[in-house]
Short mmCIF file of C-alpha atoms and ligand atoms in Angstrom, two decimals:
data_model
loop_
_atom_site.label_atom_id
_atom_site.label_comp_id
_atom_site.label_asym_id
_atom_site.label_seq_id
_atom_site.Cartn_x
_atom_site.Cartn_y
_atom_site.Cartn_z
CA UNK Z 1 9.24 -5.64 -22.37
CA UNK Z 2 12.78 -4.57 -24.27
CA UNK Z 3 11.04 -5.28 -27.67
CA UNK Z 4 7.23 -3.87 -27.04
CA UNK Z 5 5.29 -2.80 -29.80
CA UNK Z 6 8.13 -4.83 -31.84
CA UNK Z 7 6.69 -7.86 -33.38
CA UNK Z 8 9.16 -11.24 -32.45
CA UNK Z 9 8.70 -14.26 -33.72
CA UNK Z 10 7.78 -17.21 -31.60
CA UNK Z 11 11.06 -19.50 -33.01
CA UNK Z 12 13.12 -15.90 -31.66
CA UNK Z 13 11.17 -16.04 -28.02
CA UNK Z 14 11.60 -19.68 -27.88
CA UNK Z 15 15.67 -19.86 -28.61
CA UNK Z 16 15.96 -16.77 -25.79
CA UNK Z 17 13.61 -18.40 -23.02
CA UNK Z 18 15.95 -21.98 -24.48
CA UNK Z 19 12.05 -23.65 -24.90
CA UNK Z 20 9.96 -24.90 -27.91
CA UNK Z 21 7.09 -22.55 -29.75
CA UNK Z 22 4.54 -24.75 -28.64
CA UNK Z 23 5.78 -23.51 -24.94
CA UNK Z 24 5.81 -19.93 -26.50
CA UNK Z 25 2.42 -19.98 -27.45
CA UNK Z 26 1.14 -22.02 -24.06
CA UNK Z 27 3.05 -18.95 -22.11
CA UNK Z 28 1.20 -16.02 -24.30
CA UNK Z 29 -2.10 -17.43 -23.60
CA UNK Z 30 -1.50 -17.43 -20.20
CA UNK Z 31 -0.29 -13.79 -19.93
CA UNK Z 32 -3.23 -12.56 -22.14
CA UNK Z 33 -5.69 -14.62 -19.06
CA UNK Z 34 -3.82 -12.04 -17.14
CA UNK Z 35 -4.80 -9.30 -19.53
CA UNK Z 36 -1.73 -8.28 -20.89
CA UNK Z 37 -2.59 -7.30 -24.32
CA UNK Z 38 -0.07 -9.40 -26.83
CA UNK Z 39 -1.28 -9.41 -30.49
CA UNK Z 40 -0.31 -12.34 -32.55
CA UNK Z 41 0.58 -12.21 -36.04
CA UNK Z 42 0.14 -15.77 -38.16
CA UNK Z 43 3.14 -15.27 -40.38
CA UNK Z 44 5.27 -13.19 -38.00
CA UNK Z 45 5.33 -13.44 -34.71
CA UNK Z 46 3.97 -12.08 -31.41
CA UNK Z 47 3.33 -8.31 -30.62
CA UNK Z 48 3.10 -6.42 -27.40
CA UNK Z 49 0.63 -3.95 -28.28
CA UNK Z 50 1.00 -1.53 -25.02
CA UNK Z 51 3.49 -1.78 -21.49
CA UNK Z 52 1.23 -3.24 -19.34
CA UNK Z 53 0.55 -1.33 -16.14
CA UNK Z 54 1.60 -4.41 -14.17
CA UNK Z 55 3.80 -4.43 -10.79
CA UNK Z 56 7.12 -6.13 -12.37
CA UNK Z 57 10.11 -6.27 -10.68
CA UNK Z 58 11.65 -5.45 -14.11
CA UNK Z 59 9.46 -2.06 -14.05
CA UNK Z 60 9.71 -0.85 -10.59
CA UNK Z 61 13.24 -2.06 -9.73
CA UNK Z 62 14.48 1.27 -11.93
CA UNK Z 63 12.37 3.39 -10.79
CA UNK Z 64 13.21 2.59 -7.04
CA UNK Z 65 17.19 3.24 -7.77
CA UNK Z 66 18.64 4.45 -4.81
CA UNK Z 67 15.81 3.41 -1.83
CA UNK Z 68 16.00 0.55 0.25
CA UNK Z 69 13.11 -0.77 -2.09
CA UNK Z 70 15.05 -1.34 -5.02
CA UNK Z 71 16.29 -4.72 -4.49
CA UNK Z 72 14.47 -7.23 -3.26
CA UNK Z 73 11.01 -7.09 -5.51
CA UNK Z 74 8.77 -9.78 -5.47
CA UNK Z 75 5.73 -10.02 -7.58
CA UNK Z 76 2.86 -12.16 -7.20
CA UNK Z 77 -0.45 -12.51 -9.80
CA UNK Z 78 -2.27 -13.97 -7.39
CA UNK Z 79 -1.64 -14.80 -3.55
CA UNK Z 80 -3.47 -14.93 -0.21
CA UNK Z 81 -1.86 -11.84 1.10
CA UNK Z 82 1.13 -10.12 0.71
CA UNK Z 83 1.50 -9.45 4.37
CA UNK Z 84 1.04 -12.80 4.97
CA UNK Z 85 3.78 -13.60 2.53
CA UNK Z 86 5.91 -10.88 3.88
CA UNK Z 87 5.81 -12.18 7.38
CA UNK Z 88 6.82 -15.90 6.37
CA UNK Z 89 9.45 -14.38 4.41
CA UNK Z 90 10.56 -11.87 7.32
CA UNK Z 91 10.51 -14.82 9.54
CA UNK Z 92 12.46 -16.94 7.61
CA UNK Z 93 15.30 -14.08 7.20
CA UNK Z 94 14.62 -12.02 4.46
CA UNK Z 95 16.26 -8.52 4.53
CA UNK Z 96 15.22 -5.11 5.55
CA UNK Z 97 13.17 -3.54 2.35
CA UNK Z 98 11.93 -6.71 0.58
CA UNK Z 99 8.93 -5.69 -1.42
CA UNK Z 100 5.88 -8.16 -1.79
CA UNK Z 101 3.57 -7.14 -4.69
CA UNK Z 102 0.26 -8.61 -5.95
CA UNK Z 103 -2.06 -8.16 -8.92
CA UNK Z 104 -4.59 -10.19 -6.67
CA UNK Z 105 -5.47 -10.87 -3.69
CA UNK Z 106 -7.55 -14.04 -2.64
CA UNK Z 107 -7.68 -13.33 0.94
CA UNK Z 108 -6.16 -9.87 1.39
CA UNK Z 109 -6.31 -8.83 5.12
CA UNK Z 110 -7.39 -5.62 6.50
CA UNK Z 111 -7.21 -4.45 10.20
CA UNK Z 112 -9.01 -6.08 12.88
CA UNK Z 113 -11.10 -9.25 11.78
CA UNK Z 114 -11.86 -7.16 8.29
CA UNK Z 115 -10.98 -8.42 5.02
CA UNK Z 116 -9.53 -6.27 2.00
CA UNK Z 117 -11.02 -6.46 -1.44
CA UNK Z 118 -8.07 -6.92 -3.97
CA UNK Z 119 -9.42 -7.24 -7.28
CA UNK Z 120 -7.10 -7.71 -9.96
CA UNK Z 121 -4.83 -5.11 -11.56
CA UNK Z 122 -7.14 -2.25 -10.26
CA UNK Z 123 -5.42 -1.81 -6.87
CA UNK Z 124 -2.11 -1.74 -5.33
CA UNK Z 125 -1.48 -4.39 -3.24
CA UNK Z 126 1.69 -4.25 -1.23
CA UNK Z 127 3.83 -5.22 1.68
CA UNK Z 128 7.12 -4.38 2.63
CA UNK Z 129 9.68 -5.78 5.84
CA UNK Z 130 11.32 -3.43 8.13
CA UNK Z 131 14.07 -3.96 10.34
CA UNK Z 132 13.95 -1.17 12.57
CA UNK Z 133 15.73 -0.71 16.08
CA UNK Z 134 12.85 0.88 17.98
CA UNK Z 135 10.82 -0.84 20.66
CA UNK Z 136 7.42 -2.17 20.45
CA UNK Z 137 6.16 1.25 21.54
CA UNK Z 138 7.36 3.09 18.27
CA UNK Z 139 5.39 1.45 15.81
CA UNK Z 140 2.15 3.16 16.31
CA UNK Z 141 4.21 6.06 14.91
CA UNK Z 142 5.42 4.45 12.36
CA UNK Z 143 2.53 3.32 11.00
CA UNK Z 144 1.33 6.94 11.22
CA UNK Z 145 4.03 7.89 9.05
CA UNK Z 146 3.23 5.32 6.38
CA UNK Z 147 0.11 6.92 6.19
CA UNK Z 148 1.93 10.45 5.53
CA UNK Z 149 3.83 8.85 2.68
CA UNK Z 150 0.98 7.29 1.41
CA UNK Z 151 -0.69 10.76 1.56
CA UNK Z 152 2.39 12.81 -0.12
CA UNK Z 153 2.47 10.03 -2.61
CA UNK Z 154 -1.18 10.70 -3.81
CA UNK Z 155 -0.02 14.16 -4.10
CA UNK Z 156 3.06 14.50 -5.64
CA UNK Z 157 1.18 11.77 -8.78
CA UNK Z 158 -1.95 14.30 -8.71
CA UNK Z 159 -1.89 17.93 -7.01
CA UNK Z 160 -5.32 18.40 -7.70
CA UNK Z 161 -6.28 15.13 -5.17
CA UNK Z 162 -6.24 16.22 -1.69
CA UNK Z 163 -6.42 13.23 1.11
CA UNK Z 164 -7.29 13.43 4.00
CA UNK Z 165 -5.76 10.80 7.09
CA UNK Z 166 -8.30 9.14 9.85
CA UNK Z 167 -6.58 8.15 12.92
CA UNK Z 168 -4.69 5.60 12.88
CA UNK Z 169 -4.53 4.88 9.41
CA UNK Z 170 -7.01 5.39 6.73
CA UNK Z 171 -6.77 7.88 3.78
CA UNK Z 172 -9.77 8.99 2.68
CA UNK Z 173 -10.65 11.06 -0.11
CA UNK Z 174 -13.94 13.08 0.45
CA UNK Z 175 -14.73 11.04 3.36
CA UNK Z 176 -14.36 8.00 1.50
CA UNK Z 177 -11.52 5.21 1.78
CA UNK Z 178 -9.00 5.27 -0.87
CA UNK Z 179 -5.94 3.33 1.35
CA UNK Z 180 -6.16 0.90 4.23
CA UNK Z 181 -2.43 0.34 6.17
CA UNK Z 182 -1.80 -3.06 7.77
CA UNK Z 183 1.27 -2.93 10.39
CA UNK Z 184 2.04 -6.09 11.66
CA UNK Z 185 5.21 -7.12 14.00
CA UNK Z 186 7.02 -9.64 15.50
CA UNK Z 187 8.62 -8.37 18.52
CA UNK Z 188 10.09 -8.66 22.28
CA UNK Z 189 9.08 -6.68 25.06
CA UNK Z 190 11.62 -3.93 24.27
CA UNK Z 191 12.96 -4.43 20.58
CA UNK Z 192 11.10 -5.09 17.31
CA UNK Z 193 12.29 -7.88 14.88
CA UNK Z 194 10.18 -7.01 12.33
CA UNK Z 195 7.55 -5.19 10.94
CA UNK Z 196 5.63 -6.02 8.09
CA UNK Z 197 3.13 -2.73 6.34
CA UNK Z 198 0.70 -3.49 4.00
CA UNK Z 199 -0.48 -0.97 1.93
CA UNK Z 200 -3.78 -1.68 0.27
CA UNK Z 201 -4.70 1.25 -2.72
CA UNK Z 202 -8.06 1.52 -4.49
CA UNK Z 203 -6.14 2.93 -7.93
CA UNK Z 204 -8.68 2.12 -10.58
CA UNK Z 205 -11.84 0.65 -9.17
CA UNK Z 206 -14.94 1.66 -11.09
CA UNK Z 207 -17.22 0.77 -8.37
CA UNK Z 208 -17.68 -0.06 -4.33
CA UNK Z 209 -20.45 -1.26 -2.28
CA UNK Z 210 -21.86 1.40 -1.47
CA UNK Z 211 -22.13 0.09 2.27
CA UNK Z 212 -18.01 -0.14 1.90
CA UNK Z 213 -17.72 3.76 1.97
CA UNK Z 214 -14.70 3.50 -0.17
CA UNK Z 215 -13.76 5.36 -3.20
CA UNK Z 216 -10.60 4.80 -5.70
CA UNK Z 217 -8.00 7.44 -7.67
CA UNK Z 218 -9.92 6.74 -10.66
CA UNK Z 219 -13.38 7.76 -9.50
CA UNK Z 220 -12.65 10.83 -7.81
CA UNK Z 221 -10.43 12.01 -10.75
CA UNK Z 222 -12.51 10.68 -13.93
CA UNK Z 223 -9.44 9.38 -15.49
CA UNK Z 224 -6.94 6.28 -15.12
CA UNK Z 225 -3.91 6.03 -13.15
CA UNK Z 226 -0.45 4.34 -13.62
CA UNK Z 227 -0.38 1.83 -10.98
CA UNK Z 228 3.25 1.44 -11.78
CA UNK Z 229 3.75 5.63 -11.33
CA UNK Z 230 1.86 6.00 -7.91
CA UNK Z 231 3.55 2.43 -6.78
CA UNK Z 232 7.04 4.24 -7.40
CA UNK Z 233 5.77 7.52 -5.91
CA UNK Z 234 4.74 5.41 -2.70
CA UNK Z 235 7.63 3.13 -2.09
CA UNK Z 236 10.03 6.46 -2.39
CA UNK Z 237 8.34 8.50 -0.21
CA UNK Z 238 8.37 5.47 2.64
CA UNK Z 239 12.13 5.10 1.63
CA UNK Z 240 11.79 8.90 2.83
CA UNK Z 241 9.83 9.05 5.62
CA UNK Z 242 10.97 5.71 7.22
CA UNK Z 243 14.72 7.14 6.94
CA UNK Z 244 14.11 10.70 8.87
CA UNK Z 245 12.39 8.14 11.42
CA UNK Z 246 14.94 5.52 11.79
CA UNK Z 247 17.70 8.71 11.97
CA UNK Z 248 16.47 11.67 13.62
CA UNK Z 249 15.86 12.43 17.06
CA UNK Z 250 12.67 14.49 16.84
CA UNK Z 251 11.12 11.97 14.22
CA UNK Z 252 8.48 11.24 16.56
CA UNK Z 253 7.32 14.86 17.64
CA UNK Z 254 7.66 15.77 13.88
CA UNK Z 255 5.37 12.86 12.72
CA UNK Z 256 2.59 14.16 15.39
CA UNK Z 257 2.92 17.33 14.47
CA UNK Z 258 2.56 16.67 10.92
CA UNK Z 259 -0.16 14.45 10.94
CA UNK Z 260 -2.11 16.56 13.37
CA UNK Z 261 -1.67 19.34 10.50
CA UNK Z 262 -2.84 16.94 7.81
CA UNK Z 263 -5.68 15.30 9.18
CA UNK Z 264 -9.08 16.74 9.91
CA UNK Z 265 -9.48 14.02 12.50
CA UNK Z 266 -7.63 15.23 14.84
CA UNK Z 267 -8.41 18.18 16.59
CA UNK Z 268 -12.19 19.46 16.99
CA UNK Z 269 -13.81 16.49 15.38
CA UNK Z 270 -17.10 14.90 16.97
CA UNK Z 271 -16.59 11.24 16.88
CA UNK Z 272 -17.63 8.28 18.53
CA UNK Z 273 -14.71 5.96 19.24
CA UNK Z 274 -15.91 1.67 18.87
CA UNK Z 275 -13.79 -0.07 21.11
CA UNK Z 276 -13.25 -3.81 22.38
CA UNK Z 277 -17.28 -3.97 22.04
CA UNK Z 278 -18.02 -0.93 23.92
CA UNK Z 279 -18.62 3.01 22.83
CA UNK Z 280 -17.97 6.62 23.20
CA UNK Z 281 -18.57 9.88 22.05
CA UNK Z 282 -16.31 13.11 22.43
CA UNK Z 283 -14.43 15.51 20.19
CA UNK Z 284 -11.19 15.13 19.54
CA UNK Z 285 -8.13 17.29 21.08
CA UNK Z 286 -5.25 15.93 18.90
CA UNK Z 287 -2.63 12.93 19.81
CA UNK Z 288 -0.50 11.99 22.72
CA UNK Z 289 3.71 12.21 22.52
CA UNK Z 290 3.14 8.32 21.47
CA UNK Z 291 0.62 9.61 18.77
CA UNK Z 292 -2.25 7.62 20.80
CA UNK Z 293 -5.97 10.11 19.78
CA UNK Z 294 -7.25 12.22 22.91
CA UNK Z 295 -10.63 12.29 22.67
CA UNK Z 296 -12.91 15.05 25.37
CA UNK Z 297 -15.68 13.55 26.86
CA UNK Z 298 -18.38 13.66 29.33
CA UNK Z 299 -15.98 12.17 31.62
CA UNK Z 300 -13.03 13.81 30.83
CA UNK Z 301 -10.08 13.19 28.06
CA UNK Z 302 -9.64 9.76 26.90
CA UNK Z 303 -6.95 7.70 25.07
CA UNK Z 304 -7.91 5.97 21.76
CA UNK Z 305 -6.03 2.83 22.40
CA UNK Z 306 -7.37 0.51 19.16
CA UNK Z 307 -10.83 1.10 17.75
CA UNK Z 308 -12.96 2.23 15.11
CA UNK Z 309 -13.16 6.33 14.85
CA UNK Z 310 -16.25 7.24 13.19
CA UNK Z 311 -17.42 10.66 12.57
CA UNK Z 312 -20.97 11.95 14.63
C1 BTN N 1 -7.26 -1.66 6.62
O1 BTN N 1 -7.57 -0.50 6.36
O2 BTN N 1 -8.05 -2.40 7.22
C2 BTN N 1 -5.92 -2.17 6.19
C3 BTN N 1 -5.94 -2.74 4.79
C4 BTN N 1 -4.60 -3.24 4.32
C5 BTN N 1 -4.66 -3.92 2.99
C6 BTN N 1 -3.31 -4.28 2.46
S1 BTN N 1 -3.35 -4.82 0.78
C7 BTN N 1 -1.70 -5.33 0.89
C8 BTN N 1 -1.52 -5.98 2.24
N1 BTN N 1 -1.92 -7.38 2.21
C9 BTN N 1 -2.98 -7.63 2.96
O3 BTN N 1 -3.52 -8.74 3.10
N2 BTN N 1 -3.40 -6.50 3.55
C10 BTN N 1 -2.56 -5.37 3.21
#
């Protein structure tokens, strides 16, 4: 990365990494199976022809100067799931804003029993720990204000993108899924331990199932996006939100009230809430103090406790 678009010679890489050329050469085959573009020239050495938009440490750590995120980056090319890896890691001790990043995900985990397609290098896939001191009965606003930051994120890469949040925590663009949110704890009765929130991003998909209802950056722009730029843009703006929650008093009042304004889920939609097997329909009259969905009914107003909020 400190010599790109510099040819180096493999006996140069070799005496820096303190390994032979034949190691060199096993290592740049390797990170070209990971599509990182290195050109190699017989007579003089290796080139990297562009910066790969890849989640390094080395990339992001820079750009994160100053946020809890900054230090602790870890980066996978493949895994399971980063929130699975986040949660052994939390449990085992690791601190407050450790970052777990993937190219790929084998068995990425969405909410409920649903899985998370994590192809490689299109999306971002990525988990973070938290270490708040809230109880148990916080985190569903929280998670609500990941989704904000998620949202303001999106915005601040590309004005011209407007996203829209589902309760509790989809972003959808035109309807369509472009983020899933995974919050996951480990808690007592009245005080978290940790959290874990995995962010899942569809950046620069070219396609979905069409039965998926998902979309990515990339298709609803028409161009390419720096994975690296909107993974920066995210973790700062949950440095941001997470801090104005963790500090201020009226956090929770000001995360209703701004997600009621920037979601058209909220108030007046006609939905029909899927729920522990069962169903209803209603239209929705915005969230409780706890940021729980009130939803009007035939039988009066109902709380959204879990469930699947689809629009009638
Ligand atoms: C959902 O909408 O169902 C939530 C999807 C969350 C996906 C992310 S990708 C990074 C992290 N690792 C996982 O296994 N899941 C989350």
């Amino acid at each position: 990365m400190q010599h790109a678009t510099v040819v180096v010679s493999g006996t140069k890489i070799a005496q820096e990494i303190s390994s032979s050329r034949s190691e060199v050469w096993r290592l740049i085959q390797q990170l070209r199976g990971l599509g990182v573009d290195v050109a190699g020239h017989p007579a003089t050495g290796y080139q990297l022809r562009s910066v790969p938009d890849l989640l390094l440490p080395e990339i992001l750590r820079p750009l994160l100067r100053g946020t809890r995120f900054a230090s602790d980056v870890h980066h996978f090319y493949k895994i399971g799931s980063t929130n699975t890896a986040a949660m052994t890691a939390a449990a085992d001790g690791a601190p407050e804003g450790s970052v777990f990043l993937a190219e790929e995900q084998t068995a990425g985990r969405g909410r409920g029993a649903n899985t998370w397609q994590s192809q490689r290098s299109t999306g971002i896939y990525c988990s973070v720990i938290l270490r708040p001191m809230l109880p148990p009965s916080d985190v569903l606003t929280l998670s609500l204000a990941v989704g904000l930051a998620v949202q303001s994120a999106i915005q601040q890469v590309d004005s011209r993108v407007k996203p829209d949040l589902k309760w509790p925590n989809d972003v959808l663009i035109e309807g369509k899924k472009v983020c899933g949110i995974l919050t996951e704890m480990n808690a007592e009765a009245t005080r978290v331990r940790y959290i874990v929130v995995g962010i899942g991003v569809n950046v620069n998909q070219a396609s979905f199932p069409k039965e998926l209802q998902a979309t990515s950056l990339r298709l609803e722009t028409g161009s390419e996006w720096s994975r690296v730029e909107l993974a920066a843009a995210l973790l700062k703006s949950l440095d941001r939100e997470y801090r104005q929650f963790t500090e201020n008093s009226d956090a929770r009042e000001s995360v209703v009230q701004r997600f009621t304004a920037n979601s058209s889920w909220i108030l007046g939609k006609k939905v029909r809430i899927e729920e522990n097997g069962s169903a209803f329909e209603g239209t929705t009259e915005g969230l409780d103090a706890r940021g729980f969905l009130q939803v009007r009914t035939a039988h009066g107003l109902q709380t959204v406790l879990s469930g699947t909020v689809r629009e009638r």
